[in-house]
Structures are given as C-alpha cells and as structure tokens.
XYZ file of N, CA, C and O in Angstrom:
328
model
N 26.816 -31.629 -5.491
C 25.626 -32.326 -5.919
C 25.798 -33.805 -5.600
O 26.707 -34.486 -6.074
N 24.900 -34.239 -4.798
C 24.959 -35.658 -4.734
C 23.987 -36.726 -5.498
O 23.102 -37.280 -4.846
N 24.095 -36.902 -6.361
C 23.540 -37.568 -7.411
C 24.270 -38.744 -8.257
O 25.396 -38.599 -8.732
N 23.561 -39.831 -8.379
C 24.313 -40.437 -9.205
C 25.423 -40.142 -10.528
O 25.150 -39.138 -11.185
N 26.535 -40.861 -10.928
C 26.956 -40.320 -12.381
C 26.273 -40.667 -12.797
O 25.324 -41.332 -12.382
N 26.606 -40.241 -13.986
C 25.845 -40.631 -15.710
C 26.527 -41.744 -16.512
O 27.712 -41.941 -16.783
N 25.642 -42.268 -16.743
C 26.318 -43.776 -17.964
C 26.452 -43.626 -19.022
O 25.565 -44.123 -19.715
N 27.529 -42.926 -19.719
C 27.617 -42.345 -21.069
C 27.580 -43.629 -21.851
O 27.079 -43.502 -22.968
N 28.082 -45.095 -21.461
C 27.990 -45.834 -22.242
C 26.638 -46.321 -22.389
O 26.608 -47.209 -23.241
N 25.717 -46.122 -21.974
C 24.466 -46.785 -22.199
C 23.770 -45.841 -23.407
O 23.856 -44.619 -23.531
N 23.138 -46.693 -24.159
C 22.476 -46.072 -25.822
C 20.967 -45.359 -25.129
O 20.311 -45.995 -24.305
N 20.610 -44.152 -25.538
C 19.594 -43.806 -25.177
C 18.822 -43.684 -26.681
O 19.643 -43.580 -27.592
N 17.549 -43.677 -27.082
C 16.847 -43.562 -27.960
C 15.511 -42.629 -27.827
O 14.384 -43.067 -28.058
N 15.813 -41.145 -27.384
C 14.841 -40.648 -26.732
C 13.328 -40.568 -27.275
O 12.441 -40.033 -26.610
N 13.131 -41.085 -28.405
C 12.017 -40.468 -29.117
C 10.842 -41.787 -29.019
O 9.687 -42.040 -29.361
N 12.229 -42.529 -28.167
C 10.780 -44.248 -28.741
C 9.818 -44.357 -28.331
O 8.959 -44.796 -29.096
N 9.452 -44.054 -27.036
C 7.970 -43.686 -26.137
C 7.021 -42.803 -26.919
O 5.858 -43.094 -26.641
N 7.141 -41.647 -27.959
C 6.679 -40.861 -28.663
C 6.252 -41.879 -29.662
O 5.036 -41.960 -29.834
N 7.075 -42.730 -30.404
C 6.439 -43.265 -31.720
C 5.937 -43.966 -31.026
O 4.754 -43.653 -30.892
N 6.386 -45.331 -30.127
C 5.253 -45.954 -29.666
C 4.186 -45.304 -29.003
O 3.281 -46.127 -29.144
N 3.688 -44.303 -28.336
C 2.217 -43.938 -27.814
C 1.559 -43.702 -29.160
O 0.657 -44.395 -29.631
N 2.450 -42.003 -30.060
C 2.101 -41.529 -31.195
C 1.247 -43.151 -32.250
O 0.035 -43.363 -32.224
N 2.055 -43.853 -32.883
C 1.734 -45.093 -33.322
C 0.128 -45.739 -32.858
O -0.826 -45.798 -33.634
N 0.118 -46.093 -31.727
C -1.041 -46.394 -31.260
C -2.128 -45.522 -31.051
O -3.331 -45.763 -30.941
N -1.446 -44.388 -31.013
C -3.221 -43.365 -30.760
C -3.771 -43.264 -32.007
O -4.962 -43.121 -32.283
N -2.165 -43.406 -33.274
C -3.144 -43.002 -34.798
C -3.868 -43.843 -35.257
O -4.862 -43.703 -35.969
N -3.047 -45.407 -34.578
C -4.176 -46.391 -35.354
C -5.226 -46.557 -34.698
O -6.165 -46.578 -35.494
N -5.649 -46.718 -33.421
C -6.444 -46.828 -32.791
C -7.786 -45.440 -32.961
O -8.979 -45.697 -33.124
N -7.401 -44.492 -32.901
C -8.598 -43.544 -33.587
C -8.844 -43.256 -34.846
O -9.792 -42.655 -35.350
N -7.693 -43.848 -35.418
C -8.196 -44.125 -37.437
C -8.859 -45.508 -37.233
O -9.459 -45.751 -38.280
N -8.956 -46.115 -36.708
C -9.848 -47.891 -36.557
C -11.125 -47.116 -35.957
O -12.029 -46.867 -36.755
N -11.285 -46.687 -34.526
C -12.505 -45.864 -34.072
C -13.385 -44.829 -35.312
O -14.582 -45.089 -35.435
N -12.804 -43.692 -36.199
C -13.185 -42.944 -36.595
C -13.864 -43.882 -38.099
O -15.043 -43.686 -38.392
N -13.262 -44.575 -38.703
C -13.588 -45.841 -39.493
C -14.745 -46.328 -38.969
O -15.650 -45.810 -39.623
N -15.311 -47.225 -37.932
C -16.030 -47.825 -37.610
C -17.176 -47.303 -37.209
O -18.234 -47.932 -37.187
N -16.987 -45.720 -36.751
C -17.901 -44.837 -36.241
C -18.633 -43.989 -37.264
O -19.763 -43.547 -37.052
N -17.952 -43.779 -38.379
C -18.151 -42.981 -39.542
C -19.784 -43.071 -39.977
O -20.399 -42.011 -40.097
N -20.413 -44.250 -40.190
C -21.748 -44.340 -40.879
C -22.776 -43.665 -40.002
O -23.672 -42.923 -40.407
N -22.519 -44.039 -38.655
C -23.479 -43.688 -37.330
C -23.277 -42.285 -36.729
O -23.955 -42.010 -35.739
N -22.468 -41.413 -37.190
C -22.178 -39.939 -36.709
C -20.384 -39.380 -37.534
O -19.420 -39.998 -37.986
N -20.678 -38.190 -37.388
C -19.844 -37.282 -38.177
C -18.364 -37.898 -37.249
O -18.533 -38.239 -36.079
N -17.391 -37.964 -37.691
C -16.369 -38.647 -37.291
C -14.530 -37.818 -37.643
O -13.347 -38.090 -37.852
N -15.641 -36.551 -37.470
C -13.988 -35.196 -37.858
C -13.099 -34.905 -36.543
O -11.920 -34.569 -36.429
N -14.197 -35.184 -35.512
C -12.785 -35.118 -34.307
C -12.230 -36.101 -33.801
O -11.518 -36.096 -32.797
N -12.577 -37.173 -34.589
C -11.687 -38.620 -33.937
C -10.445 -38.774 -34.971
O -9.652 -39.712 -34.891
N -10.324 -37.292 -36.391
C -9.745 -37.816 -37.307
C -8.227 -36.854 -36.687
O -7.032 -37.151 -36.673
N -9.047 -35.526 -36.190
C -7.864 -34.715 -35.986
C -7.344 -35.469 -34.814
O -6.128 -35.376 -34.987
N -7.588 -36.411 -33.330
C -6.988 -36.690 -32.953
C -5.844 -37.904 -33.325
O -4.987 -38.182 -32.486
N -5.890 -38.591 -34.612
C -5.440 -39.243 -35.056
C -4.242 -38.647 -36.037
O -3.183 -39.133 -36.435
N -4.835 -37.490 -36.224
C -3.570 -36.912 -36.746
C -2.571 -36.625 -35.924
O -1.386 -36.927 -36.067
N -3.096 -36.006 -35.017
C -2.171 -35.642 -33.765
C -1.200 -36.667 -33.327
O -0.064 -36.466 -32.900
N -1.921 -38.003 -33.523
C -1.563 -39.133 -32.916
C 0.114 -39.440 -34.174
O 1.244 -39.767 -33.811
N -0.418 -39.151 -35.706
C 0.454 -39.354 -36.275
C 1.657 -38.424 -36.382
O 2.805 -38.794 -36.631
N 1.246 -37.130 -36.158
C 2.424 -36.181 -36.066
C 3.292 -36.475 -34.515
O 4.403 -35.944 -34.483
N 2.946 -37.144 -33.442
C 3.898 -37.088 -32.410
C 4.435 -38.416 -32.802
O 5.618 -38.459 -32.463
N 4.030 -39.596 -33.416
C 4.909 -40.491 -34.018
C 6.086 -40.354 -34.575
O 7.182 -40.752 -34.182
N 5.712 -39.603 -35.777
C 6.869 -38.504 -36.682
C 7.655 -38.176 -35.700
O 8.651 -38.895 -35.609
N 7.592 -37.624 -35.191
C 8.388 -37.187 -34.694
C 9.174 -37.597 -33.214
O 9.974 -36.846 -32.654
N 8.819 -38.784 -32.771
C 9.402 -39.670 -31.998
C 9.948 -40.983 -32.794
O 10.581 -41.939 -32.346
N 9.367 -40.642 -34.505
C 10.769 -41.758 -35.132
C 11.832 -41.322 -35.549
O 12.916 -41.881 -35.717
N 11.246 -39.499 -35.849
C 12.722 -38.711 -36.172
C 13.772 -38.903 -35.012
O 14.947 -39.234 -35.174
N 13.093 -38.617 -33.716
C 13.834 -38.308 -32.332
C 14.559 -39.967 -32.430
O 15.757 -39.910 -32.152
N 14.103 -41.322 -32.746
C 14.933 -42.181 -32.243
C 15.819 -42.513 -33.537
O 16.807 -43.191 -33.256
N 15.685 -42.187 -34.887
C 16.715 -42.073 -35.791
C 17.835 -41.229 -35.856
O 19.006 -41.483 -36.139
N 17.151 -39.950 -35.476
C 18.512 -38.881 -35.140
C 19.170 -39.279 -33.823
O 20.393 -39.410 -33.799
N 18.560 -39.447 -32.907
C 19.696 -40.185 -31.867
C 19.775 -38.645 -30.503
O 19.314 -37.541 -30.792
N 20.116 -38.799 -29.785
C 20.581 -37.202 -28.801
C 20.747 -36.213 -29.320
O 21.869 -35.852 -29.672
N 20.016 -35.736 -29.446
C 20.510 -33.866 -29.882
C 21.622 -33.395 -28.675
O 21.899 -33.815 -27.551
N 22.043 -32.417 -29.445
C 23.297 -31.651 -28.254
C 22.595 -30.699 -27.458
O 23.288 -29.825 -26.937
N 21.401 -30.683 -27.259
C 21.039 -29.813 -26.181
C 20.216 -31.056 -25.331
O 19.317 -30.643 -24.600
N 20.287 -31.528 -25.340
C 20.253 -33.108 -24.387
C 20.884 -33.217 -23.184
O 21.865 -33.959 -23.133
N 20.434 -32.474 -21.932
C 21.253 -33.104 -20.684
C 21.667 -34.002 -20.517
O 20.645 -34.663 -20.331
N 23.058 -35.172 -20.339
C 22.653 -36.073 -19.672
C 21.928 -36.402 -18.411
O 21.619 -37.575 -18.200
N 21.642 -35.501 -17.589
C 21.101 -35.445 -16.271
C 19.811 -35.150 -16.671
O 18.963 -35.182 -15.780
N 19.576 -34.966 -17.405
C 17.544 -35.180 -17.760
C 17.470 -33.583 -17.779
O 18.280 -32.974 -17.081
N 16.659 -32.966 -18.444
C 16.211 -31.251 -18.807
C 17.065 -31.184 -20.228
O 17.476 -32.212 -20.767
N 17.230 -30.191 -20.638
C 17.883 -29.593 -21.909
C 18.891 -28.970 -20.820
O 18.771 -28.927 -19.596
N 20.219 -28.366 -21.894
C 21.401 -27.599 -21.762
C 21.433 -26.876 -23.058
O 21.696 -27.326 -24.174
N 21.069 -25.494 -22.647
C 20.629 -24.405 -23.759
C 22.331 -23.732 -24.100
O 22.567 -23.040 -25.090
N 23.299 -24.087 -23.133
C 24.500 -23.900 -23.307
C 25.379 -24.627 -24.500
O 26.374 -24.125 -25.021
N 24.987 -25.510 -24.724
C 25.133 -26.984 -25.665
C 26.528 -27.419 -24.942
O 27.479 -27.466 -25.722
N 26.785 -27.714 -23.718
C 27.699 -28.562 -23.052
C 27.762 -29.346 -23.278
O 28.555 -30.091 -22.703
C-alpha cells in the first residue's frame, strides 16, 4: 500500500463538525420556526430542529468521548477492533 503513515500523535476530535453543523441547524430553525409561527403552522421547521439537536448530541458526545476503538486510523471503521 502506498499511502501516507498515520500521525498517531496528532489529537483527533471526531464529532466536532457534527456539533458544530448539528448546533447551527437547531438554532437557526428554532429562530425560523419562532418567527414563522404566527403566519403558518411551523411543525416541520420544529422536527428539523430537532434533528438538528440530536446530531449535535451526539457530535458533543463523539468529541468528549474522544476515538472509539473501531476508529480506523486510515479513515472507515475496523469492525476487527485493531
């Protein structure tokens, strides 16, 4: 395989892209669904905001817990737990 090594010393935080998008989609369609509310029914701007808050959750779990062991370093999962 000719591929770069891997930089075991470098800190990875895989989940932070998740809370930050997650983060912004919840506030941003809880601010939309808020503002929109008086002028029309405003239930599917709420579930996407939920959505928005559950992939947060869980991209602050992912950067508090840190690498799971099925974490390639080479990018994909290792269902082997190498």
């Amino acid at each position: 395989m000719t591929g770069k090594p891997v930089d075991s010393t470098r800190r990875r935080r895989p989940g932070l892209w998740l809370a930050i998008v997650g983060g912004l989609v919840a506030v941003g369609f809880a601010i939309y669904a808020l503002l929109a509310a008086p002028d029309s029914t405003s239930g599917p701007l709420w579930i996407v905001a939920g959505w928005g808050a559950l992939v947060f959750i869980y991209g602050l779990y992912r950067v508090i817990r840190g690498p799971s062991s099925l974490d390639d370093p080479r990018a994909g999962t290792d269902a082997n737990g190498r």
